[in-house]
Amino acid sequence: MTSAASALTIDAPVCRYVDLDNFTDALAARVLSDDERARAGRLRFPVDRQRFEAAHVALRQALCDHTGLPHAALALTTGAFGKPSLAGHPRTQFSLSHSQGLALIAIGGRGPLGADVELLRPVPDAASLAAAHFTRREQEALAALPAHERDRAFLTCWTRKEACLKAIGVGLLVSSQSFEVGLAPDCRSVELPVAGRTLVLVLGPAPARADSVGSLAEWRHTEARVQASGAGFEGGPMGPMPSLSALRGMADARCAGGVA
C-alpha cells in the first residue's frame, strides 16, 4: 500500500451492523452499567428501550471479542462532552450509532473513531436541514441532484458530518457548516477548526447496505491553526449539529443517548 493510500485508511478492524429488533441476549441486565440502565429507563417507548439495551449489549460483546476481556472487566467512562471510552485501555477506540432497529459498531486501535448510520427513507425537509447544517457548496450540490437521488445524498452527508463530530468528541464546540464532507461516500481527509487548532480526520463510508447509509471517521492528528474559523467555506457560524430526531421528532431516529 502506498503512503497516500495508507493516509486515507481508517483503522476499524471491527465494523459491523446489528439487527436490534432480532437481537436477544439474557445477559443484558447483568452486563449493562447502572448508567446505561438508567438511560434506557428514561426512554418513553418500550421499543426504544429494547433497542437501546440491545445496541449497548452488542457493543459490549464486540469489545469483549476485540480485547479478550470478560464482561465484568469492561468499565466504560465518558468524557466532558459525553464520548465514551474503555477505562484502562486508551488504545481501544470505538463508536456506536443506531437508527431505528439498525446499529453500527466500529472498534479500532489508532485514533478516536466516529460512526454514524441512518436508515434510508424520504427526507421531505432535506433542503431546510441542509441550509441550517451544510456548507454552501454542499447545499448547492444537493439541489443540483435529480430528485430521486437527494434522500440518499442528504443522509450520506449527514452521517459524514456526525461521524466527524463523534470522532473528536467535542461536537458542542464545532459548527457543522465549518467543515466540508461532501455528498458522495468517498474517502478523504477533513479538517475541523476547533478552539484555535485544526483537527485532521480521515473520513470514509461504512460497509455498504441497500437499506441504509453509514460513515466512519478517525481523528488522526491536530495542527496549529493557519486560517480563521470556517475559512474557505460559505455560511455563517451555527449552533451544534443536532440529531435528526431532535430536529424533527421522527419515530425512526436514533434513541436519545444511544450513540457513542
CSV table of C-alpha atoms in Angstrom, one decimal:
chain,number,residue,atom,x,y,z
A,1,MET,CA,0.0,0.0,0.0
A,2,THR,CA,1.3,3.4,-0.9
A,3,SER,CA,1.7,6.1,1.7
A,4,ALA,CA,-1.1,8.1,0.1
A,5,ALA,CA,-3.4,5.2,0.3
A,6,SER,CA,-2.4,4.4,3.9
A,7,ALA,CA,-3.1,8.0,4.8
A,8,LEU,CA,-6.8,7.6,3.8
A,9,THR,CA,-7.5,4.4,5.6
A,10,ILE,CA,-9.5,4.1,8.8
A,11,ASP,CA,-8.3,1.6,11.4
A,12,ALA,CA,-11.5,-0.2,12.3
A,13,PRO,CA,-11.0,-3.9,12.1
A,14,VAL,CA,-14.3,-4.4,13.8
A,15,CYS,CA,-17.1,-2.7,11.8
A,16,ARG,CA,-20.4,-4.4,12.0
A,17,TYR,CA,-24.1,-3.9,11.7
A,18,VAL,CA,-26.5,-5.3,14.3
A,19,ASP,CA,-30.2,-6.0,13.8
A,20,LEU,CA,-31.5,-4.7,17.1
A,21,ASP,CA,-35.1,-5.9,16.7
A,22,ASN,CA,-33.9,-9.5,16.4
A,23,PHE,CA,-31.2,-9.2,19.0
A,24,THR,CA,-31.9,-11.3,22.1
A,25,ASP,CA,-29.4,-11.8,24.9
A,26,ALA,CA,-30.3,-12.7,28.5
A,27,LEU,CA,-27.1,-11.1,29.7
A,28,ALA,CA,-28.5,-7.6,29.2
A,29,ALA,CA,-29.5,-7.0,32.8
A,30,ARG,CA,-26.1,-8.1,34.1
A,31,VAL,CA,-23.6,-6.5,31.6
A,32,LEU,CA,-25.1,-3.1,31.3
A,33,SER,CA,-23.9,-0.4,33.8
A,34,ASP,CA,-26.2,1.4,36.2
A,35,ASP,CA,-25.9,4.5,34.0
A,36,GLU,CA,-26.9,2.6,30.8
A,37,ARG,CA,-29.9,1.0,32.6
A,38,ALA,CA,-30.9,4.4,33.9
A,39,ARG,CA,-30.7,6.0,30.4
A,40,ALA,CA,-32.7,3.1,28.9
A,41,GLY,CA,-35.3,3.6,31.6
A,42,ARG,CA,-35.8,7.2,30.7
A,43,LEU,CA,-36.9,6.3,27.2
A,44,ARG,CA,-40.6,6.7,26.8
A,45,PHE,CA,-41.4,3.8,24.5
A,46,PRO,CA,-40.6,0.1,25.1
A,47,VAL,CA,-39.3,-0.4,21.6
A,48,ASP,CA,-36.8,2.4,22.1
A,49,ARG,CA,-35.7,0.9,25.5
A,50,GLN,CA,-35.2,-2.5,23.9
A,51,ARG,CA,-33.2,-1.1,21.0
A,52,PHE,CA,-31.0,1.0,23.3
A,53,GLU,CA,-30.3,-2.0,25.5
A,54,ALA,CA,-29.6,-4.3,22.5
A,55,ALA,CA,-27.2,-1.8,21.0
A,56,HIS,CA,-25.2,-1.4,24.2
A,57,VAL,CA,-25.1,-5.1,24.9
A,58,ALA,CA,-23.9,-5.7,21.3
A,59,LEU,CA,-21.2,-3.0,21.8
A,60,ARG,CA,-20.0,-4.7,25.0
A,61,GLN,CA,-19.9,-8.1,23.3
A,62,ALA,CA,-17.9,-6.6,20.4
A,63,LEU,CA,-15.5,-5.0,22.9
A,64,CYS,CA,-15.1,-8.3,24.7
A,65,ASP,CA,-14.3,-10.1,21.5
A,66,HIS,CA,-11.9,-7.5,20.4
A,67,THR,CA,-10.0,-7.1,23.7
A,68,GLY,CA,-10.3,-10.6,25.1
A,69,LEU,CA,-11.7,-9.0,28.3
A,70,PRO,CA,-14.7,-10.6,30.2
A,71,HIS,CA,-17.8,-8.5,30.5
A,72,ALA,CA,-17.1,-7.8,34.2
A,73,ALA,CA,-13.8,-6.1,33.3
A,74,LEU,CA,-15.3,-3.6,30.9
A,75,ALA,CA,-15.6,-0.2,32.5
A,76,LEU,CA,-16.9,2.4,30.2
A,77,THR,CA,-16.4,6.1,31.1
A,78,THR,CA,-17.4,9.3,29.4
A,79,GLY,CA,-15.5,12.5,28.7
A,80,ALA,CA,-16.6,16.0,29.4
A,81,PHE,CA,-18.7,16.0,26.2
A,82,GLY,CA,-20.2,12.5,26.6
A,83,LYS,CA,-17.9,10.5,24.3
A,84,PRO,CA,-17.3,7.1,26.0
A,85,SER,CA,-14.0,5.3,26.3
A,86,LEU,CA,-12.8,2.0,27.8
A,87,ALA,CA,-11.1,2.7,31.1
A,88,GLY,CA,-7.6,1.4,31.3
A,89,HIS,CA,-7.4,0.7,27.5
A,90,PRO,CA,-6.7,4.0,25.8
A,91,ARG,CA,-5.7,2.3,22.6
A,92,THR,CA,-9.1,0.7,22.2
A,93,GLN,CA,-11.2,3.2,20.2
A,94,PHE,CA,-14.9,2.6,19.4
A,95,SER,CA,-18.1,4.2,18.3
A,96,LEU,CA,-21.8,3.2,18.3
A,97,SER,CA,-24.7,4.5,16.3
A,98,HIS,CA,-28.2,3.3,15.8
A,99,SER,CA,-31.2,4.3,13.6
A,100,GLN,CA,-34.4,2.6,14.4
A,101,GLY,CA,-33.6,-1.1,14.6
A,102,LEU,CA,-30.2,-1.0,12.9
A,103,ALA,CA,-26.9,-0.4,14.8
A,104,LEU,CA,-23.4,0.3,13.5
A,105,ILE,CA,-20.4,-0.6,15.7
A,106,ALA,CA,-16.8,0.3,14.9
A,107,ILE,CA,-13.7,-0.6,17.0
A,108,GLY,CA,-10.1,0.2,16.3
A,109,GLY,CA,-6.8,0.8,17.9
A,110,ARG,CA,-5.4,4.0,16.4
A,111,GLY,CA,-7.2,7.3,16.5
A,112,PRO,CA,-10.6,8.2,18.1
A,113,LEU,CA,-13.4,6.9,15.9
A,114,GLY,CA,-16.8,8.2,15.0
A,115,ALA,CA,-19.5,6.1,13.4
A,116,ASP,CA,-23.0,7.1,12.2
A,117,VAL,CA,-25.8,5.3,10.4
A,118,GLU,CA,-29.2,6.3,9.1
A,119,LEU,CA,-31.8,4.1,7.5
A,120,LEU,CA,-32.7,5.2,4.0
A,121,ARG,CA,-36.1,7.0,3.9
A,122,PRO,CA,-37.7,10.1,2.4
A,123,VAL,CA,-36.4,13.3,3.9
A,124,PRO,CA,-39.0,15.9,2.8
A,125,ASP,CA,-37.3,18.7,4.7
A,126,ALA,CA,-33.8,18.0,3.4
A,127,ALA,CA,-33.4,21.4,1.8
A,128,SER,CA,-34.1,23.3,5.0
A,129,LEU,CA,-32.0,21.0,7.1
A,130,ALA,CA,-29.1,21.3,4.6
A,131,ALA,CA,-29.5,25.1,4.7
A,132,ALA,CA,-29.0,25.0,8.5
A,133,HIS,CA,-26.2,22.5,8.7
A,134,PHE,CA,-24.4,22.0,5.4
A,135,THR,CA,-21.9,24.3,3.7
A,136,ARG,CA,-23.0,26.4,0.8
A,137,ARG,CA,-21.2,24.1,-1.6
A,138,GLU,CA,-22.9,21.0,-0.1
A,139,GLN,CA,-26.3,22.7,-0.3
A,140,GLU,CA,-25.7,23.6,-4.0
A,141,ALA,CA,-24.6,20.1,-4.8
A,142,LEU,CA,-27.7,18.6,-3.1
A,143,ALA,CA,-30.0,21.0,-5.0
A,144,ALA,CA,-28.4,20.1,-8.3
A,145,LEU,CA,-29.1,16.3,-8.0
A,146,PRO,CA,-32.1,14.7,-9.6
A,147,ALA,CA,-35.0,14.4,-7.0
A,148,HIS,CA,-34.7,10.6,-6.7
A,149,GLU,CA,-31.0,10.9,-5.6
A,150,ARG,CA,-31.4,13.6,-3.0
A,151,ASP,CA,-32.6,11.5,0.0
A,152,ARG,CA,-29.5,9.2,-0.1
A,153,ALA,CA,-27.2,12.1,-0.8
A,154,PHE,CA,-28.6,14.1,2.1
A,155,LEU,CA,-28.3,11.2,4.6
A,156,THR,CA,-24.8,10.4,3.3
A,157,CYS,CA,-23.7,13.9,4.0
A,158,TRP,CA,-25.5,14.0,7.4
A,159,THR,CA,-23.8,10.7,8.6
A,160,ARG,CA,-20.4,12.0,7.4
A,161,LYS,CA,-20.8,15.2,9.4
A,162,GLU,CA,-22.0,13.3,12.5
A,163,ALA,CA,-19.2,10.7,12.2
A,164,CYS,CA,-16.6,13.5,12.3
A,165,LEU,CA,-18.2,15.2,15.3
A,166,LYS,CA,-18.4,11.9,17.2
A,167,ALA,CA,-14.7,11.2,16.4
A,168,ILE,CA,-13.5,14.4,18.0
A,169,GLY,CA,-15.9,14.1,20.9
A,170,VAL,CA,-16.4,17.9,21.3
A,171,GLY,CA,-19.3,18.4,19.0
A,172,LEU,CA,-20.7,21.3,21.0
A,173,LEU,CA,-17.8,23.4,20.1
A,174,VAL,CA,-18.0,22.9,16.3
A,175,SER,CA,-20.4,24.2,13.7
A,176,SER,CA,-21.3,21.6,11.1
A,177,GLN,CA,-21.1,24.3,8.5
A,178,SER,CA,-17.4,25.0,9.3
A,179,PHE,CA,-16.1,21.8,7.6
A,180,GLU,CA,-16.7,20.1,4.2
A,181,VAL,CA,-17.5,16.4,3.8
A,182,GLY,CA,-19.3,16.2,0.5
A,183,LEU,CA,-22.3,14.2,-0.6
A,184,ALA,CA,-20.5,11.2,-2.0
A,185,PRO,CA,-19.4,8.2,0.1
A,186,ASP,CA,-15.7,8.8,-0.8
A,187,CYS,CA,-12.5,8.6,1.3
A,188,ARG,CA,-11.0,12.0,2.1
A,189,SER,CA,-9.1,14.0,4.7
A,190,VAL,CA,-11.2,16.5,6.6
A,191,GLU,CA,-10.1,19.5,8.6
A,192,LEU,CA,-12.2,20.7,11.5
A,193,PRO,CA,-11.4,24.1,13.1
A,194,VAL,CA,-11.7,23.8,16.9
A,195,ALA,CA,-10.5,26.3,19.6
A,196,GLY,CA,-7.6,27.7,17.6
A,197,ARG,CA,-6.5,24.3,16.3
A,198,THR,CA,-7.2,22.3,13.2
A,199,LEU,CA,-8.2,18.7,13.8
A,200,VAL,CA,-7.3,16.4,10.9
A,201,LEU,CA,-9.6,13.4,10.3
A,202,VAL,CA,-9.9,10.6,7.7
A,203,LEU,CA,-13.5,10.1,6.6
A,204,GLY,CA,-15.0,7.2,4.6
A,205,PRO,CA,-18.0,5.0,4.1
A,206,ALA,CA,-19.1,2.2,6.3
A,207,PRO,CA,-19.7,-1.2,4.6
A,208,ALA,CA,-22.4,-0.7,2.0
A,209,ARG,CA,-26.0,-1.8,2.7
A,210,ALA,CA,-29.0,-1.3,0.4
A,211,ASP,CA,-31.3,-0.1,3.3
A,212,SER,CA,-29.0,2.5,4.9
A,213,VAL,CA,-26.0,4.7,4.7
A,214,GLY,CA,-23.2,4.7,7.2
A,215,SER,CA,-20.0,6.7,7.7
A,216,LEU,CA,-16.8,6.3,9.7
A,217,ALA,CA,-14.3,8.9,10.7
A,218,GLU,CA,-10.9,8.7,12.5
A,219,TRP,CA,-9.2,11.6,14.2
A,220,ARG,CA,-5.5,11.4,13.1
A,221,HIS,CA,-3.7,14.5,14.5
A,222,THR,CA,-4.0,18.2,15.4
A,223,GLU,CA,-2.3,21.1,13.9
A,224,ALA,CA,-1.9,24.8,14.8
A,225,ARG,CA,-4.5,26.9,13.0
A,226,VAL,CA,-3.4,28.9,10.0
A,227,GLN,CA,-6.8,30.2,8.8
A,228,ALA,CA,-9.7,31.8,10.6
A,229,SER,CA,-12.5,29.6,11.7
A,230,GLY,CA,-14.6,28.4,8.7
A,231,ALA,CA,-12.2,29.9,6.1
A,232,GLY,CA,-12.8,28.5,2.7
A,233,PHE,CA,-16.5,27.7,3.4
A,234,GLU,CA,-19.6,29.6,2.9
A,235,GLY,CA,-22.2,30.1,5.6
A,236,GLY,CA,-22.2,31.7,9.0
A,237,PRO,CA,-21.5,30.1,12.4
A,238,MET,CA,-24.3,27.9,13.6
A,239,GLY,CA,-25.0,26.0,16.8
A,240,PRO,CA,-24.1,22.4,17.3
A,241,MET,CA,-25.5,19.8,14.8
A,242,PRO,CA,-28.5,18.2,16.5
A,243,SER,CA,-29.7,14.7,15.7
A,244,LEU,CA,-32.4,14.3,13.1
A,245,SER,CA,-34.7,13.2,15.9
A,246,ALA,CA,-34.2,16.4,17.8
A,247,LEU,CA,-34.9,18.4,14.8
A,248,ARG,CA,-37.9,16.6,13.5
A,249,GLY,CA,-39.3,14.2,16.2
A,250,MET,CA,-39.0,11.4,13.8
A,251,ALA,CA,-40.1,8.0,15.2
A,252,ASP,CA,-37.3,6.3,13.3
A,253,ALA,CA,-34.5,8.4,14.7
A,254,ARG,CA,-31.7,7.0,16.9
A,255,CYS,CA,-32.7,6.6,20.6
A,256,ALA,CA,-31.7,9.5,22.8
A,257,GLY,CA,-28.3,9.0,24.2
A,258,GLY,CA,-27.8,5.8,22.1
A,259,VAL,CA,-24.8,7.0,20.2
A,260,ALA,CA,-21.1,6.8,21.1
